[in-house]
Amino acid sequence: MYVPFDRLPDEARVWIYATNRHLSDKEVIAIEQELIVFLTQWTVHQQALEASFSIPYNNFIVIGLNENKNLASGCSIDASVHFLKQLERKFKVDLFDRMLITYKKDDQIKHLALHEFKRLARQGEFSKSTTVFNNLVQTKRDFLSNWETLAEFSWHNSLF
């Protein structure tokens, strides 16, 4: 059962998928429509899952699930991954590159491979005050308060 993202409780579980490129506004509208359809019918053992999404900066897909209602199972998580893989193919975007670092520079969202970010960080191209996106946060509360953060307050700190 799809609900607006702001209706999810703060303890809702989130999964964050960074895109490897900026999505156009037209792509975001199409993805939003497909997400609403998927989340409306997303179930666990034939029970509706209360879920939502957000597409911040046209560079991320965030799926949120109210686990107070129903917990996701392996099968329901597999279904969401399958759906996201379909989005990847349709929109020619990579959503599963966990070695991609996303950061802000001059108010623009940028992407670099982990090894390249690490190399440049050690050369002083980035600092601990670089704004990064911690896609490892697990709750809506953490997403809203700790997802976009300075590198020194994230796992990124270990790259310096």
mmCIF file of C-alpha atoms in Angstrom:
data_model
loop_
_atom_site.group_PDB
_atom_site.id
_atom_site.type_symbol
_atom_site.label_atom_id
_atom_site.label_comp_id
_atom_site.label_asym_id
_atom_site.label_seq_id
_atom_site.Cartn_x
_atom_site.Cartn_y
_atom_site.Cartn_z
ATOM 1 C CA MET A 1 0.000 0.000 0.000
ATOM 2 C CA TYR A 2 1.554 3.226 -1.154
ATOM 3 C CA VAL A 3 1.479 6.195 1.235
ATOM 4 C CA PRO A 4 3.147 9.616 0.955
ATOM 5 C CA PHE A 5 6.723 9.575 2.300
ATOM 6 C CA ASP A 6 5.942 12.073 5.064
ATOM 7 C CA ARG A 7 3.301 9.662 6.453
ATOM 8 C CA LEU A 8 5.889 6.968 7.148
ATOM 9 C CA PRO A 9 6.952 6.847 10.814
ATOM 10 C CA ASP A 10 10.450 8.009 11.717
ATOM 11 C CA GLU A 11 11.501 4.424 12.450
ATOM 12 C CA ALA A 12 10.479 3.226 8.969
ATOM 13 C CA ARG A 13 13.201 1.245 7.248
ATOM 14 C CA VAL A 14 14.809 2.835 4.202
ATOM 15 C CA TRP A 15 16.837 1.533 1.296
ATOM 16 C CA ILE A 16 18.808 4.119 -0.652
ATOM 17 C CA TYR A 17 19.860 3.571 -4.255
ATOM 18 C CA ALA A 18 22.200 6.158 -5.738
ATOM 19 C CA THR A 19 21.961 6.704 -9.456
ATOM 20 C CA ASN A 20 25.160 6.881 -11.466
ATOM 21 C CA ARG A 21 23.863 9.993 -13.231
ATOM 22 C CA HIS A 22 21.409 12.824 -12.771
ATOM 23 C CA LEU A 23 17.847 11.886 -13.767
ATOM 24 C CA SER A 24 15.912 14.349 -15.875
ATOM 25 C CA ASP A 25 12.659 15.764 -14.492
ATOM 26 C CA LYS A 26 10.804 13.773 -17.158
ATOM 27 C CA GLU A 27 12.525 10.554 -16.026
ATOM 28 C CA VAL A 28 11.716 11.315 -12.383
ATOM 29 C CA ILE A 29 8.012 11.731 -13.191
ATOM 30 C CA ALA A 30 7.978 8.407 -15.062
ATOM 31 C CA ILE A 31 9.868 6.636 -12.256
ATOM 32 C CA GLU A 32 7.511 8.106 -9.654
ATOM 33 C CA GLN A 33 4.519 6.708 -11.551
ATOM 34 C CA GLU A 34 6.120 3.269 -11.745
ATOM 35 C CA LEU A 35 7.076 3.339 -8.064
ATOM 36 C CA ILE A 36 3.500 4.184 -7.049
ATOM 37 C CA VAL A 37 2.193 1.228 -9.054
ATOM 38 C CA PHE A 38 4.812 -1.141 -7.610
ATOM 39 C CA LEU A 39 4.409 0.015 -3.991
ATOM 40 C CA THR A 40 0.613 -0.104 -4.248
ATOM 41 C CA GLN A 41 0.820 -3.834 -4.934
ATOM 42 C CA TRP A 42 3.974 -4.680 -2.911
ATOM 43 C CA THR A 43 3.119 -7.439 -0.431
ATOM 44 C CA VAL A 44 4.563 -9.892 2.046
ATOM 45 C CA HIS A 45 2.729 -13.213 2.255
ATOM 46 C CA GLN A 46 -0.299 -11.598 0.592
ATOM 47 C CA GLN A 47 -0.362 -8.777 3.163
ATOM 48 C CA ALA A 48 0.066 -5.209 1.913
ATOM 49 C CA LEU A 49 3.275 -3.407 2.822
ATOM 50 C CA GLU A 50 2.911 0.245 3.800
ATOM 51 C CA ALA A 51 5.644 1.853 1.738
ATOM 52 C CA SER A 52 6.700 5.027 0.020
ATOM 53 C CA PHE A 53 9.580 6.610 -1.842
ATOM 54 C CA SER A 54 11.506 9.786 -2.385
ATOM 55 C CA ILE A 55 13.772 10.812 -5.276
ATOM 56 C CA PRO A 56 16.006 13.512 -3.771
ATOM 57 C CA TYR A 57 18.100 15.674 -6.051
ATOM 58 C CA ASN A 58 17.048 13.511 -9.035
ATOM 59 C CA ASN A 59 20.055 11.341 -8.043
ATOM 60 C CA PHE A 60 18.688 8.807 -5.568
ATOM 61 C CA ILE A 61 15.747 6.478 -5.152
ATOM 62 C CA VAL A 62 14.797 6.009 -1.522
ATOM 63 C CA ILE A 63 12.251 3.352 -0.643
ATOM 64 C CA GLY A 64 10.720 3.477 2.821
ATOM 65 C CA LEU A 65 8.781 0.731 4.577
ATOM 66 C CA ASN A 66 6.681 0.986 7.732
ATOM 67 C CA GLU A 67 7.796 -2.181 9.504
ATOM 68 C CA ASN A 68 5.361 -1.454 12.352
ATOM 69 C CA LYS A 69 2.649 -2.763 10.011
ATOM 70 C CA ASN A 70 4.463 -5.656 8.280
ATOM 71 C CA LEU A 71 8.090 -6.704 7.962
ATOM 72 C CA ALA A 72 9.594 -7.287 4.549
ATOM 73 C CA SER A 73 10.517 -10.892 3.806
ATOM 74 C CA GLY A 74 13.228 -12.230 1.540
ATOM 75 C CA CYS A 75 10.657 -12.628 -1.217
ATOM 76 C CA SER A 76 9.314 -9.084 -0.895
ATOM 77 C CA ILE A 77 12.837 -7.635 -0.861
ATOM 78 C CA ASP A 78 13.658 -9.761 -3.922
ATOM 79 C CA ALA A 79 10.574 -8.323 -5.620
ATOM 80 C CA SER A 80 11.751 -4.768 -4.931
ATOM 81 C CA VAL A 81 15.238 -5.545 -6.283
ATOM 82 C CA HIS A 82 13.707 -7.114 -9.396
ATOM 83 C CA PHE A 83 11.567 -4.002 -9.876
ATOM 84 C CA LEU A 84 14.579 -1.702 -9.480
ATOM 85 C CA LYS A 85 16.556 -3.805 -11.970
ATOM 86 C CA GLN A 86 13.718 -3.229 -14.446
ATOM 87 C CA LEU A 87 14.003 0.524 -13.815
ATOM 88 C CA GLU A 88 17.739 0.292 -14.455
ATOM 89 C CA ARG A 89 17.205 -1.283 -17.858
ATOM 90 C CA LYS A 90 14.351 0.987 -18.852
ATOM 91 C CA PHE A 91 16.096 4.233 -17.882
ATOM 92 C CA LYS A 92 19.679 3.120 -18.616
ATOM 93 C CA VAL A 93 20.871 3.989 -15.120
ATOM 94 C CA ASP A 94 22.886 2.033 -12.546
ATOM 95 C CA LEU A 95 21.255 1.778 -9.115
ATOM 96 C CA PHE A 96 23.379 -0.980 -7.565
ATOM 97 C CA ASP A 97 26.958 0.281 -7.791
ATOM 98 C CA ARG A 98 27.933 0.195 -4.109
ATOM 99 C CA MET A 99 31.420 1.432 -5.002
ATOM 100 C CA LEU A 100 30.045 4.778 -6.148
ATOM 101 C CA ILE A 101 30.566 7.750 -3.844
ATOM 102 C CA THR A 102 28.086 10.583 -4.201
ATOM 103 C CA TYR A 103 29.021 14.001 -2.869
ATOM 104 C CA LYS A 104 28.259 17.691 -3.324
ATOM 105 C CA LYS A 105 30.641 20.122 -4.926
ATOM 106 C CA ASP A 106 29.630 23.692 -5.722
ATOM 107 C CA ASP A 107 26.001 22.756 -4.935
ATOM 108 C CA GLN A 108 26.041 20.044 -7.603
ATOM 109 C CA ILE A 109 25.727 16.314 -7.037
ATOM 110 C CA LYS A 110 28.809 14.456 -8.259
ATOM 111 C CA HIS A 111 29.721 10.771 -8.464
ATOM 112 C CA LEU A 112 33.103 9.071 -8.248
ATOM 113 C CA ALA A 113 34.287 5.498 -7.924
ATOM 114 C CA LEU A 114 35.314 4.720 -4.338
ATOM 115 C CA HIS A 115 38.986 4.180 -5.226
ATOM 116 C CA GLU A 116 39.095 7.502 -7.094
ATOM 117 C CA PHE A 117 37.396 9.406 -4.260
ATOM 118 C CA LYS A 118 39.845 7.849 -1.790
ATOM 119 C CA ARG A 119 42.848 8.786 -3.947
ATOM 120 C CA LEU A 120 41.649 12.361 -4.397
ATOM 121 C CA ALA A 121 40.768 12.692 -0.699
ATOM 122 C CA ARG A 122 44.320 11.701 0.249
ATOM 123 C CA GLN A 123 45.628 14.277 -2.242
ATOM 124 C CA GLY A 124 43.553 16.984 -0.546
ATOM 125 C CA GLU A 125 40.908 17.360 -3.278
ATOM 126 C CA PHE A 126 38.274 16.613 -0.620
ATOM 127 C CA SER A 127 38.200 17.339 3.077
ATOM 128 C CA LYS A 128 36.321 16.057 6.074
ATOM 129 C CA SER A 129 33.960 18.997 5.538
ATOM 130 C CA THR A 130 32.972 17.741 2.070
ATOM 131 C CA THR A 131 29.234 17.051 1.942
ATOM 132 C CA VAL A 132 28.630 13.367 1.250
ATOM 133 C CA PHE A 133 25.614 11.074 1.179
ATOM 134 C CA ASN A 134 25.648 8.209 3.644
ATOM 135 C CA ASN A 135 23.501 5.660 1.823
ATOM 136 C CA LEU A 136 23.974 3.202 4.689
ATOM 137 C CA VAL A 137 21.419 4.913 6.936
ATOM 138 C CA GLN A 138 18.594 2.513 7.766
ATOM 139 C CA THR A 139 15.673 4.536 9.082
ATOM 140 C CA LYS A 140 13.660 7.481 7.845
ATOM 141 C CA ARG A 141 14.828 9.442 10.903
ATOM 142 C CA ASP A 142 18.475 8.864 9.987
ATOM 143 C CA PHE A 143 17.741 9.577 6.351
ATOM 144 C CA LEU A 144 16.244 12.954 7.243
ATOM 145 C CA SER A 145 18.960 13.913 9.731
ATOM 146 C CA ASN A 146 22.166 12.025 8.873
ATOM 147 C CA TRP A 147 22.042 11.029 5.217
ATOM 148 C CA GLU A 148 23.381 14.266 3.743
ATOM 149 C CA THR A 149 26.266 15.013 6.056
ATOM 150 C CA LEU A 150 29.877 16.045 6.304
ATOM 151 C CA ALA A 151 32.417 13.319 5.551
ATOM 152 C CA GLU A 152 33.806 13.535 9.088
ATOM 153 C CA PHE A 153 30.444 12.360 10.484
ATOM 154 C CA SER A 154 30.044 9.424 8.111
ATOM 155 C CA TRP A 155 31.860 6.234 7.219
ATOM 156 C CA HIS A 156 33.552 8.377 4.543
ATOM 157 C CA ASN A 157 35.829 9.697 7.310
ATOM 158 C CA SER A 158 37.900 6.506 6.978
ATOM 159 C CA LEU A 159 38.870 7.514 3.427
ATOM 160 C CA PHE A 160 41.035 10.416 4.601
#
